[in-house]
PDB file of C-alpha atoms in Angstrom:
ATOM      1  CA  MET A 860      47.135 -37.495  45.459  1.00 53.00           C
ATOM      2  CA  ARG A 861      43.409 -37.107  44.784  1.00 57.00           C
ATOM      3  CA  LYS A 862      43.066 -35.248  48.067  1.00 62.00           C
ATOM      4  CA  ASN A 863      45.486 -32.575  46.855  1.00 61.00           C
ATOM      5  CA  LEU A 864      44.955 -32.570  43.099  1.00 60.00           C
ATOM      6  CA  GLY A 865      41.291 -33.531  42.744  1.00 62.00           C
ATOM      7  CA  LEU A 866      39.985 -30.069  43.571  1.00 68.00           C
ATOM      8  CA  MET A 867      42.357 -28.070  41.390  1.00 74.00           C
ATOM      9  CA  MET A 868      40.684 -25.998  38.721  1.00 79.00           C
ATOM     10  CA  PRO A 869      41.924 -26.633  35.155  1.00 81.00           C
ATOM     11  CA  GLY A 870      44.220 -23.948  33.685  1.00 87.00           C
ATOM     12  CA  PRO A 871      41.788 -22.812  30.942  1.00 90.00           C
ATOM     13  CA  MET A 872      39.065 -22.225  33.543  1.00 87.00           C
ATOM     14  CA  GLN A 873      41.498 -20.251  35.693  1.00 86.00           C
ATOM     15  CA  ALA A 874      42.424 -18.073  32.703  1.00 89.00           C
ATOM     16  CA  ALA A 875      38.768 -17.454  31.804  1.00 88.00           C
ATOM     17  CA  MET A 876      37.920 -16.508  35.380  1.00 86.00           C
ATOM     18  CA  ALA A 877      40.919 -14.176  35.614  1.00 88.00           C
ATOM     19  CA  ALA A 878      39.861 -12.421  32.406  1.00 86.00           C
ATOM     20  CA  GLY A 879      36.273 -12.082  33.579  1.00 82.00           C
ATOM     21  CA  LEU A 880      37.220 -10.806  37.016  1.00 84.00           C
ATOM     22  CA  ASP A 881      39.693  -8.311  35.527  1.00 84.00           C
ATOM     23  CA  ASP A 882      36.999  -6.553  33.464  1.00 80.00           C
ATOM     24  CA  ASP A 883      35.108  -3.911  35.453  1.00 86.00           C
ATOM     25  CA  ALA A 884      33.474  -2.171  32.480  1.00 88.00           C
ATOM     26  CA  HIS A 885      30.539  -4.582  32.546  1.00 83.00           C
ATOM     27  CA  VAL A 886      29.992  -3.815  36.237  1.00 85.00           C
ATOM     28  CA  ARG A 887      29.705  -0.073  35.580  1.00 90.00           C
ATOM     29  CA  GLU A 888      27.419  -0.737  32.609  1.00 92.00           C
ATOM     30  CA  GLN A 889      25.091  -2.887  34.720  1.00 90.00           C
ATOM     31  CA  GLN A 890      25.088  -0.351  37.559  1.00 91.00           C
ATOM     32  CA  GLU A 891      24.026   2.399  35.154  1.00 94.00           C
ATOM     33  CA  ARG A 892      21.348   0.134  33.672  1.00 94.00           C
ATOM     34  CA  TYR A 893      19.864  -0.423  37.145  1.00 94.00           C
ATOM     35  CA  ARG A 894      20.123   3.308  37.979  1.00 94.00           C
ATOM     36  CA  ALA A 895      18.132   4.179  34.863  1.00 95.00           C
ATOM     37  CA  ARG A 896      15.493   1.531  35.576  1.00 95.00           C
ATOM     38  CA  ARG A 897      15.215   2.676  39.210  1.00 95.00           C
ATOM     39  CA  ARG A 898      14.806   6.309  38.118  1.00 94.00           C
ATOM     40  CA  ALA A 899      12.152   5.468  35.538  1.00 96.00           C
ATOM     41  CA  LEU A 900      10.081   3.271  37.834  1.00 96.00           C
ATOM     42  CA  ARG A 901      10.413   5.527  40.857  1.00 96.00           C
ATOM     43  CA  THR A 902       9.332   8.571  38.855  1.00 97.00           C
ATOM     44  CA  ALA A 903       6.361   6.703  37.359  1.00 97.00           C
ATOM     45  CA  LEU A 904       5.267   5.214  40.680  1.00 97.00           C
ATOM     46  CA  GLU A 905       5.481   8.541  42.501  1.00 97.00           C
ATOM     47  CA  ALA A 906       3.538  10.274  39.726  1.00 97.00           C
ATOM     48  CA  ALA A 907       0.879   7.569  40.127  1.00 97.00           C
ATOM     49  CA  GLY A 908       0.512   8.370  43.837  1.00 97.00           C
ATOM     50  CA  PHE A 909       2.928   5.909  45.402  1.00 98.00           C
ATOM     51  CA  ARG A 910       5.490   6.595  48.112  1.00 97.00           C
ATOM     52  CA  ILE A 911       8.803   4.751  47.879  1.00 97.00           C
ATOM     53  CA  ASP A 912      10.310   3.583  51.183  1.00 94.00           C
ATOM     54  CA  HIS A 913      13.664   2.039  52.101  1.00 89.00           C
ATOM     55  CA  SER A 914      14.761   1.507  48.498  1.00 82.00           C
ATOM     56  CA  GLU A 915      18.127   3.200  48.348  1.00 82.00           C
ATOM     57  CA  GLY A 916      20.277   0.518  46.802  1.00 76.00           C
ATOM     58  CA  ALA A 917      18.586  -2.802  46.262  1.00 81.00           C
ATOM     59  CA  LEU A 918      17.196  -4.404  43.145  1.00 93.00           C
ATOM     60  CA  TYR A 919      13.678  -3.535  44.267  1.00 94.00           C
ATOM     61  CA  LEU A 920      11.511  -0.550  45.062  1.00 96.00           C
ATOM     62  CA  TRP A 921       9.196  -0.775  48.075  1.00 96.00           C
ATOM     63  CA  ALA A 922       6.094   1.141  47.037  1.00 97.00           C
ATOM     64  CA  THR A 923       2.952   1.992  48.964  1.00 98.00           C
ATOM     65  CA  ARG A 924      -0.261   3.927  48.598  1.00 97.00           C
ATOM     66  CA  GLY A 925      -1.127   3.256  52.239  1.00 96.00           C
ATOM     67  CA  GLU A 926      -3.567   0.484  51.370  1.00 97.00           C
ATOM     68  CA  PRO A 927      -3.399  -3.280  51.919  1.00 98.00           C
ATOM     69  CA  CYS A 928      -0.732  -4.733  49.656  1.00 98.00           C
ATOM     70  CA  TRP A 929      -3.143  -7.140  47.966  1.00 98.00           C
ATOM     71  CA  ASP A 930      -5.294  -4.225  46.787  1.00 98.00           C
ATOM     72  CA  THR A 931      -2.199  -2.689  45.200  1.00 98.00           C
ATOM     73  CA  VAL A 932      -1.186  -6.042  43.681  1.00 98.00           C
ATOM     74  CA  ALA A 933      -4.632  -6.361  42.074  1.00 98.00           C
ATOM     75  CA  ASP A 934      -4.637  -2.797  40.725  1.00 97.00           C
ATOM     76  CA  LEU A 935      -1.178  -3.142  39.218  1.00 97.00           C
ATOM     77  CA  ALA A 936      -1.985  -6.589  37.796  1.00 97.00           C
ATOM     78  CA  GLY A 937      -4.921  -4.926  36.037  1.00 97.00           C
ATOM     79  CA  LEU A 938      -2.337  -2.742  34.306  1.00 96.00           C
ATOM     80  CA  GLY A 939      -0.212  -5.766  33.415  1.00 96.00           C
ATOM     81  CA  ILE A 940       2.397  -4.976  36.076  1.00 97.00           C
ATOM     82  CA  LEU A 941       3.389  -7.869  38.320  1.00 96.00           C
ATOM     83  CA  VAL A 942       4.723  -7.079  41.782  1.00 97.00           C
ATOM     84  CA  ALA A 943       5.250  -9.041  44.978  1.00 97.00           C
ATOM     85  CA  PRO A 944       2.928  -8.371  47.914  1.00 98.00           C
ATOM     86  CA  GLY A 945       4.869  -6.945  50.819  1.00 96.00           C
ATOM     87  CA  ASP A 946       3.335  -9.264  53.369  1.00 96.00           C
ATOM     88  CA  PHE A 947       5.291 -12.108  51.748  1.00 95.00           C
ATOM     89  CA  TYR A 948       8.270 -10.548  53.535  1.00 93.00           C
ATOM     90  CA  GLY A 949       6.657 -10.094  56.929  1.00 95.00           C
ATOM     91  CA  PRO A 950       3.960  -8.059  58.648  1.00 95.00           C
ATOM     92  CA  ALA A 951       5.848  -4.771  58.194  1.00 93.00           C
ATOM     93  CA  GLY A 952       5.224  -5.071  54.445  1.00 94.00           C
ATOM     94  CA  ALA A 953       1.444  -5.355  54.706  1.00 97.00           C
ATOM     95  CA  HIS A 954       0.942  -1.981  52.960  1.00 98.00           C
ATOM     96  CA  HIS A 955       3.803  -2.224  50.463  1.00 97.00           C
ATOM     97  CA  VAL A 956       4.569  -4.020  47.229  1.00 98.00           C
ATOM     98  CA  ARG A 957       8.010  -4.970  46.003  1.00 97.00           C
ATOM     99  CA  VAL A 958       8.692  -3.795  42.461  1.00 97.00           C
ATOM    100  CA  ALA A 959      11.696  -5.419  40.810  1.00 95.00           C
ATOM    101  CA  ILE A 960      14.059  -3.365  38.674  1.00 95.00           C
ATOM    102  CA  THR A 961      15.511  -6.546  37.197  1.00 94.00           C
ATOM    103  CA  ALA A 962      13.115  -6.678  34.244  1.00 93.00           C
ATOM    104  CA  THR A 963      14.411  -5.696  30.811  1.00 94.00           C
ATOM    105  CA  ASP A 964      14.628  -2.029  29.860  1.00 95.00           C
ATOM    106  CA  GLU A 965      11.679  -2.541  27.506  1.00 96.00           C
ATOM    107  CA  ARG A 966       9.482  -4.024  30.234  1.00 96.00           C
ATOM    108  CA  VAL A 967      10.426  -1.276  32.691  1.00 96.00           C
ATOM    109  CA  ALA A 968       9.531   1.358  30.080  1.00 97.00           C
ATOM    110  CA  ALA A 969       6.214  -0.420  29.404  1.00 97.00           C
ATOM    111  CA  ALA A 970       5.391  -0.483  33.135  1.00 97.00           C
ATOM    112  CA  ALA A 971       6.223   3.213  33.476  1.00 97.00           C
ATOM    113  CA  SER A 972       4.010   3.974  30.489  1.00 97.00           C
ATOM    114  CA  ARG A 973       1.115   1.936  31.903  1.00 96.00           C
ATOM    115  CA  LEU A 974       1.397   3.738  35.242  1.00 96.00           C
ATOM    116  CA  ALA A 975       1.105   7.058  33.417  1.00 93.00           C
ATOM    117  CA  GLY A 976      -2.206   5.892  32.006  1.00 83.00           C
TER     118      GLY A 976
END
């Protein structure tokens, strides 16, 4: 019996999962939150002289000023903005940094403000 019954999910857990999976409002809310963060950071980065590449739908922006990624990492760290060096992700990223849009709205706004100077 354990073979057949041991992996069954309890009824209350099934009901909670069904309720959670039936609610799409939170999905739309999160999508809009990421759209707003993406817009804010992209605008700020471009105004600061960056080009954004291959960043159409992920949780990150790939930004470059055409310089070695570690130079960009150091400059942004001086502004209190932490990014990942592109070469962590392979040689093609040697002149890019990966900027996450997963930070809070407040932190994204602070980064955009710091980029503006």
